[in-house]
Coordinates of C-alpha atoms and ligand atoms in Angstrom, one line a residue:
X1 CA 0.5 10.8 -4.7
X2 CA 3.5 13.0 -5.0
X3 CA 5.1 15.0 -3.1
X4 CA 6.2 17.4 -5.8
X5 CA 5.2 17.2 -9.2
X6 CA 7.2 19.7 -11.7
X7 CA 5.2 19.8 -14.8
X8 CA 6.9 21.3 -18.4
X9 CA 8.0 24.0 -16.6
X10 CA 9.8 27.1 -18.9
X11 CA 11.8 30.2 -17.5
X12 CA 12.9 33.2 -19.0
X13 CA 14.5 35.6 -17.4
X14 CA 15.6 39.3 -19.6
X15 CA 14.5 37.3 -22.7
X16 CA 17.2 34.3 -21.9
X17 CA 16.1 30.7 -21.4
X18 CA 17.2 29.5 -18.2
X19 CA 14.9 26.2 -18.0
X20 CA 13.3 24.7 -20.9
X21 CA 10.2 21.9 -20.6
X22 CA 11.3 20.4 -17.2
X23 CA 9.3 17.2 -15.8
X24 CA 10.1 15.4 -12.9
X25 CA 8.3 14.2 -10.2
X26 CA 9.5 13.5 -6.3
X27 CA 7.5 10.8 -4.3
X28 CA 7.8 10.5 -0.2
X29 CA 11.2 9.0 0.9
X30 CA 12.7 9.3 -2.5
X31 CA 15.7 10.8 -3.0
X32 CA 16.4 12.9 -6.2
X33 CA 19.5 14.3 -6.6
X34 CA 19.9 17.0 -9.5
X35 CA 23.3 17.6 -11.1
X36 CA 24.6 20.1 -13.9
X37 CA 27.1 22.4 -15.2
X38 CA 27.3 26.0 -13.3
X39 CA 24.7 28.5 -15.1
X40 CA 22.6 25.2 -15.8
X41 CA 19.7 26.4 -14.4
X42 CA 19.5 24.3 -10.6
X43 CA 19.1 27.6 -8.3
X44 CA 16.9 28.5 -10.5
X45 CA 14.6 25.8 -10.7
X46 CA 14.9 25.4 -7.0
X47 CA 13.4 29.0 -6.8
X48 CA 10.7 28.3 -9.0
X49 CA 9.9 25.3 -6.8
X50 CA 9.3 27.1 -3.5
X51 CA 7.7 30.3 -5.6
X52 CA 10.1 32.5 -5.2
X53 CA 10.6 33.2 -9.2
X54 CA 7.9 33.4 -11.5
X55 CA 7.6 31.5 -14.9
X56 CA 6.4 31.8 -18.0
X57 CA 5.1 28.1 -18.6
X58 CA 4.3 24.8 -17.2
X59 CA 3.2 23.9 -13.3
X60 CA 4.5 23.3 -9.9
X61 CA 2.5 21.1 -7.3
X62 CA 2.9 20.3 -4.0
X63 CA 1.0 18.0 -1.9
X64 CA -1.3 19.5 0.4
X65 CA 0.1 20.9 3.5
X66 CA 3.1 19.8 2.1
X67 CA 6.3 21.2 4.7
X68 CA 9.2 22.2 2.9
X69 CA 12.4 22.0 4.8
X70 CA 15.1 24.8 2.7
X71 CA 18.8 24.3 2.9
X72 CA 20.6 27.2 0.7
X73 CA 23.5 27.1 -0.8
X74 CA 25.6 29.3 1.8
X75 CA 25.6 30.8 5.0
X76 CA 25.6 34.9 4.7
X77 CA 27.4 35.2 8.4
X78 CA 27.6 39.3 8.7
X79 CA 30.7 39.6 10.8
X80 CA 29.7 42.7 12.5
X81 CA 26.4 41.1 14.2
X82 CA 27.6 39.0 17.1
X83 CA 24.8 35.7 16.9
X84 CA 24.9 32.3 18.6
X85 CA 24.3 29.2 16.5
X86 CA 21.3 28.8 18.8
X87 CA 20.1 32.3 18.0
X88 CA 20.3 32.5 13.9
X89 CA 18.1 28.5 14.7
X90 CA 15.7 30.6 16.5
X91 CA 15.1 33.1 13.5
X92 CA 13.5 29.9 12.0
X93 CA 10.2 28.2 12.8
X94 CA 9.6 28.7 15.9
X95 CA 11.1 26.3 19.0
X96 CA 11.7 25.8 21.8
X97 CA 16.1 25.3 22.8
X98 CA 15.3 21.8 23.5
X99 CA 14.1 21.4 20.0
X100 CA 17.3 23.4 18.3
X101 CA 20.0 21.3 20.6
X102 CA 17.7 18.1 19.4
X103 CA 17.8 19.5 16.0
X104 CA 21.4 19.8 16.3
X105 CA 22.3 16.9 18.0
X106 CA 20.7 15.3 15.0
X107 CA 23.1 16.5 12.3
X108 CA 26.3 15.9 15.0
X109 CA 27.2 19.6 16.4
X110 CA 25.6 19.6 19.3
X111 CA 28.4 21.2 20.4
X112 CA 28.6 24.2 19.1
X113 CA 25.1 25.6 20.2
X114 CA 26.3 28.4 21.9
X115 CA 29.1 29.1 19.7
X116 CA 29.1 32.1 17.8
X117 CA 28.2 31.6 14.4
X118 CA 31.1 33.7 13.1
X119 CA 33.5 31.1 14.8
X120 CA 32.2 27.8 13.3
X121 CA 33.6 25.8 10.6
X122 CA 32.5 25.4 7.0
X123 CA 31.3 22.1 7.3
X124 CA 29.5 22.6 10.8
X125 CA 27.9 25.7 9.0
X126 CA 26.5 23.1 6.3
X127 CA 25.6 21.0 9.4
X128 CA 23.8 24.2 11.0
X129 CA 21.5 25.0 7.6
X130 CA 20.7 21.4 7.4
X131 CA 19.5 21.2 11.7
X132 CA 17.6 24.8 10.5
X133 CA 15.9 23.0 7.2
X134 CA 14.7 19.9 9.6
X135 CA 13.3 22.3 12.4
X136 CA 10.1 22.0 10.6
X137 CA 9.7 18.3 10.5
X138 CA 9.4 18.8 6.9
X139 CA 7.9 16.3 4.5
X140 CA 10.3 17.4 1.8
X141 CA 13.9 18.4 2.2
X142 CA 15.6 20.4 -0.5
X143 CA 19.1 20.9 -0.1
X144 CA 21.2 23.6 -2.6
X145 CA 24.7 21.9 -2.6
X146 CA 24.9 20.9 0.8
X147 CA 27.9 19.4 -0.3
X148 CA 29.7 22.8 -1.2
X149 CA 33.0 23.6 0.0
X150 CA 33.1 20.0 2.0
X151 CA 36.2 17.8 1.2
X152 CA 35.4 14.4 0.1
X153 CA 35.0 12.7 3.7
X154 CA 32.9 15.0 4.7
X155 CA 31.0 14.7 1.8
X156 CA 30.4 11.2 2.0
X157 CA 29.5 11.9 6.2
X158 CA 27.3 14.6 5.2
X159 CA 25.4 12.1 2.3
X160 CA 25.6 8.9 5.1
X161 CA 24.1 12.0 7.8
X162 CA 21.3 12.8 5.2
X163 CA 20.2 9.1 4.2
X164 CA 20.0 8.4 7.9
X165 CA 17.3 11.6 8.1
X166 CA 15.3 10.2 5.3
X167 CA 15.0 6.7 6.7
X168 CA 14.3 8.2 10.3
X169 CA 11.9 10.4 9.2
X170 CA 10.5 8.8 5.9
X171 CA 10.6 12.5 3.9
X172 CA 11.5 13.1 0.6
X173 CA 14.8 14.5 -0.2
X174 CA 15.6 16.8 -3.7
X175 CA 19.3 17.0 -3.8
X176 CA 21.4 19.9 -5.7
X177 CA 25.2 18.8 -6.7
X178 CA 27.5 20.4 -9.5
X179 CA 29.6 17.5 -9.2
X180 CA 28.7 16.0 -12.8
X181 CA 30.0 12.4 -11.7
X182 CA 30.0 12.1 -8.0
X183 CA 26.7 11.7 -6.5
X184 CA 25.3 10.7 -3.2
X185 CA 25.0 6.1 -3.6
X186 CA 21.4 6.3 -1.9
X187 CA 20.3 8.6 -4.6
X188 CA 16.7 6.5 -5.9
X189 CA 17.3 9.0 -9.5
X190 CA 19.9 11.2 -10.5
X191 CA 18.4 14.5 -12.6
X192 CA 21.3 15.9 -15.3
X193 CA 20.1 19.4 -15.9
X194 CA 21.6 21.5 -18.7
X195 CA 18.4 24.5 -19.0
X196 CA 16.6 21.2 -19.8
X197 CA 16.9 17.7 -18.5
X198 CA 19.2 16.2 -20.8
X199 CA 19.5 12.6 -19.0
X200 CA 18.3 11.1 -15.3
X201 CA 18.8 7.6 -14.3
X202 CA 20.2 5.8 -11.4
X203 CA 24.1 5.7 -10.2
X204 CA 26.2 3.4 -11.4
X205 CA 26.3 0.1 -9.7
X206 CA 30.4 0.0 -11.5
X207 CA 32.2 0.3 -7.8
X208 CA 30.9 -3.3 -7.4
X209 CA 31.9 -4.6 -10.2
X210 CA 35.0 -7.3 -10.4
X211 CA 36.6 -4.7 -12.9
X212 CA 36.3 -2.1 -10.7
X213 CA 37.3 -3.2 -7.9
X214 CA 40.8 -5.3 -9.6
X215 CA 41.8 -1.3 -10.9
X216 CA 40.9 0.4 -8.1
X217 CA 40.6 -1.9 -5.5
X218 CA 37.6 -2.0 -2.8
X219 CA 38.2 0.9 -1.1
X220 CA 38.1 3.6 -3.4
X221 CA 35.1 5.3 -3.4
X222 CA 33.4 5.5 -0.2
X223 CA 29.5 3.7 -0.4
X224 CA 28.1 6.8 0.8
X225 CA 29.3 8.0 -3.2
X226 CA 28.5 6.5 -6.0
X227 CA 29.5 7.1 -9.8
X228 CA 26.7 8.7 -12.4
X229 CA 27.1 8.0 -15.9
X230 CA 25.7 9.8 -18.8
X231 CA 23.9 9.4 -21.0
X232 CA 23.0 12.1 -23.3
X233 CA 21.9 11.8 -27.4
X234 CA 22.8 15.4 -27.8
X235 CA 25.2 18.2 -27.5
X236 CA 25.1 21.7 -26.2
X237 CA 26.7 25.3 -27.9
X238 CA 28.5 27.9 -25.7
X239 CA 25.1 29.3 -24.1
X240 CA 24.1 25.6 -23.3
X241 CA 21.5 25.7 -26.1
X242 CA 20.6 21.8 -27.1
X243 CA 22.3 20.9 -30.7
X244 CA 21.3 17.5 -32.1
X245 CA 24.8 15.7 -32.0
X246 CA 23.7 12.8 -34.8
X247 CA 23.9 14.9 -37.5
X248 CA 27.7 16.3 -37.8
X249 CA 26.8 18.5 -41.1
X250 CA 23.7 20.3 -39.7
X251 CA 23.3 20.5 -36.1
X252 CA 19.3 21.0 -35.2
X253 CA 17.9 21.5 -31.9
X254 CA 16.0 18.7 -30.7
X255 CA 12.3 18.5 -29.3
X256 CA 11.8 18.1 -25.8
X257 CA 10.2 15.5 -26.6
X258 CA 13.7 13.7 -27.0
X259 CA 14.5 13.8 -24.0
X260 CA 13.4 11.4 -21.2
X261 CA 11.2 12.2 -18.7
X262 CA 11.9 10.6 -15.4
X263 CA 8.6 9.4 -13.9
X264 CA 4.7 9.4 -14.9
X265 CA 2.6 12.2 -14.3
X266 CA 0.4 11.7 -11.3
X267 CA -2.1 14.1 -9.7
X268 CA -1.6 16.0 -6.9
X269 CA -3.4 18.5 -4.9
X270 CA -2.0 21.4 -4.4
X271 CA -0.9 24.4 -7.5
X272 CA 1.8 26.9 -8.0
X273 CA 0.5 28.4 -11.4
X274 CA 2.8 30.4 -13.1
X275 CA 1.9 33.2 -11.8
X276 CA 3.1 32.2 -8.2
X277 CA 4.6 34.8 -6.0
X278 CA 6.5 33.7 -3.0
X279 CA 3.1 34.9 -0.8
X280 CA 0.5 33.0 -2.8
X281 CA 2.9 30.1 -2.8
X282 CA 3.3 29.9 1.2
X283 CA -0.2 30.7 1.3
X284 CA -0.8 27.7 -1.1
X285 CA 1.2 25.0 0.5
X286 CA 0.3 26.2 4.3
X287 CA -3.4 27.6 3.4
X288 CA -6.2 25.1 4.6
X289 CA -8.1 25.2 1.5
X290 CA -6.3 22.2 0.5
X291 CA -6.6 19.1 1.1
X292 CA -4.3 16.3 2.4
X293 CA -3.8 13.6 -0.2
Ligands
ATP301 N1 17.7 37.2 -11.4 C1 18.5 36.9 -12.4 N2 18.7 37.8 -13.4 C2 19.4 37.5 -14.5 N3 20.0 36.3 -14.7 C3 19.8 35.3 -13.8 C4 19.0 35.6 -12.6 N4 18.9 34.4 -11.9 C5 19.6 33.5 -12.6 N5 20.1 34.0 -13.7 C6 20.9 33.4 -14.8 O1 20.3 32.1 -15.0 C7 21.4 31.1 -15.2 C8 21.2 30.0 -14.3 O2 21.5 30.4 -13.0 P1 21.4 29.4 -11.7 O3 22.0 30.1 -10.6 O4 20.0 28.9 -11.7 O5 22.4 28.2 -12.2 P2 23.0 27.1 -11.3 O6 22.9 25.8 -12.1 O7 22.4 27.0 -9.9 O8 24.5 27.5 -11.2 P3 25.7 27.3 -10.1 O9 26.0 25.8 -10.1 O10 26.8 28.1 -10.6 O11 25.1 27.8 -8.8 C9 22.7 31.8 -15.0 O12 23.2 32.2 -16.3 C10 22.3 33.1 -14.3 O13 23.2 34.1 -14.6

């Protein structure tokens, strides 16, 4: 049973194709992490998947009773409005302080519970949304570039920081990154999206490699990163629409049936139709019609 099961799902938004026939599923302590070009469509999907957008085509399911833990892509801190780091945790589900300095202590900023929000750090703000998006005990974490604006320590603390969540707390993780190459080691599939998913796999096992390691030497990448290569039988144009790169005198958009999918179906309990709003969706995934798998 998964957790989340995305189902040749389409979006148009003003007439332009944003996501085209995506399929992927997410099972419980899997980590999926999704990567693509900016304007690729990873927002977007992410919206669609906690039915906040609408779309035209194809199917979103959660498990039943499924509890989504939502890290966004940025902190909006509005300087004018004086707010702790414990207050903006208690806008969240609610807790009690013991739970918020638990949930903090979790993620390594204890610390700064009291602090103003306006006076924290980049990275502790990252380390903030993620304490919020585990408030929950959530089942399924998705996190929009929690990466973002982190310099490459801190990148590979904050992907050591998340694996250690997932193995304390068994949940699945879905994992945005614009970094094309560079993706978390523990990731169990990688998802390139391009409007469609143009390739998915697993990271490179290359950094242990004896010809790795004689250019570059043990070191070099941290284990919490791992390299991601390609893999793609196609090319896109200037609007990332899909041209068929085999044929160099007459490029042809390929089928989605090209491209591979990166797990089986399997059934689950719980619908977003495409006609989800972000009510009916809450109501959906928290509403006790449905069943537990
Ligand atoms: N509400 C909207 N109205 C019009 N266009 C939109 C809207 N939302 C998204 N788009 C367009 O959809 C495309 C995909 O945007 P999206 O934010 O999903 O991409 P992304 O892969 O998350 O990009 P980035 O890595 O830059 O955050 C972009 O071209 C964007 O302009």
């Amino acid at each position: 049973m998964s957790l989340l099961s995305v189902s040749g799902l389409s979006l148009k938004i003003q007439k332009r194709s944003i996501l085209q026939d995506v399929t992927f599923d997410i099972e419980s302590g899997q980590i999926v992490t999704l990567i693509g070009p900016n304007g690729a469509g990873k927002s977007s999907l992410i919206r669609c998947i906690l039915g906040l957008q609408k779309y035209q085509t194809g199917r979103v399911q959660l498990a039943s009773n499924l509890k989504i833990g939502y890290m966004p892509q940025k902190m909006h801190v509005e300087q004018s409005l004086p707010i702790t780091v414990d207050r903006f945790l208690a806008l969240g589900p609610k807790t009690t302080k013991v739970q918020r300095e638990q949930a903090l202590t979790r993620v390594g900023v204890a610390n700064i519970q009291h602090s103003p929000l306006q006076t924290i750090s980049g990275g502790e703000q990252q380390r903030v949304l993620l304490a919020r998006a585990m408030l929950n005990q959530p089942d399924l974490l998705i996190l929009d570039e929690p990466a973002q604006g982190v310099d490459i320590n801190g990148q590979a603390e904050l992907y050591d920081l998340i694996k250690s969540i997932r193995d304390e707390y068994g949940c699945g993780v879905f994992m945005v990154s614009h970094d094309l190459h560079l993706v978390m080691s523990a990731t169990d599939q990688v998802l390139c999206l391009n409007h469609h998913i143009c390739c998915s796999g697993h990271p490179d096992e290359v950094t242990k490699s004896d010809e790795y390691i004689s250019i570059f030497g043990e070191q070099r990448l941290h284990p919490a990163l791992a390299h991601y290569t390609h893999h793609h039988d196609h090319k896109h144009d200037l609007h990332g629409d899909c041209l068929n790169s085999n044929t160099s005198d007459s490029l042809q958009p390929i089928t989605n049936e090209q491209q591979p999918l990166t797990s089986e179906q399997q059934p689950a309990t719980t619908e977003l139709n495409a006609d989800a709003s972000p009510a009916s969706a809450t109501q959906q995934n928290n509403g006790d019609q449905h069943r537990h798998a």
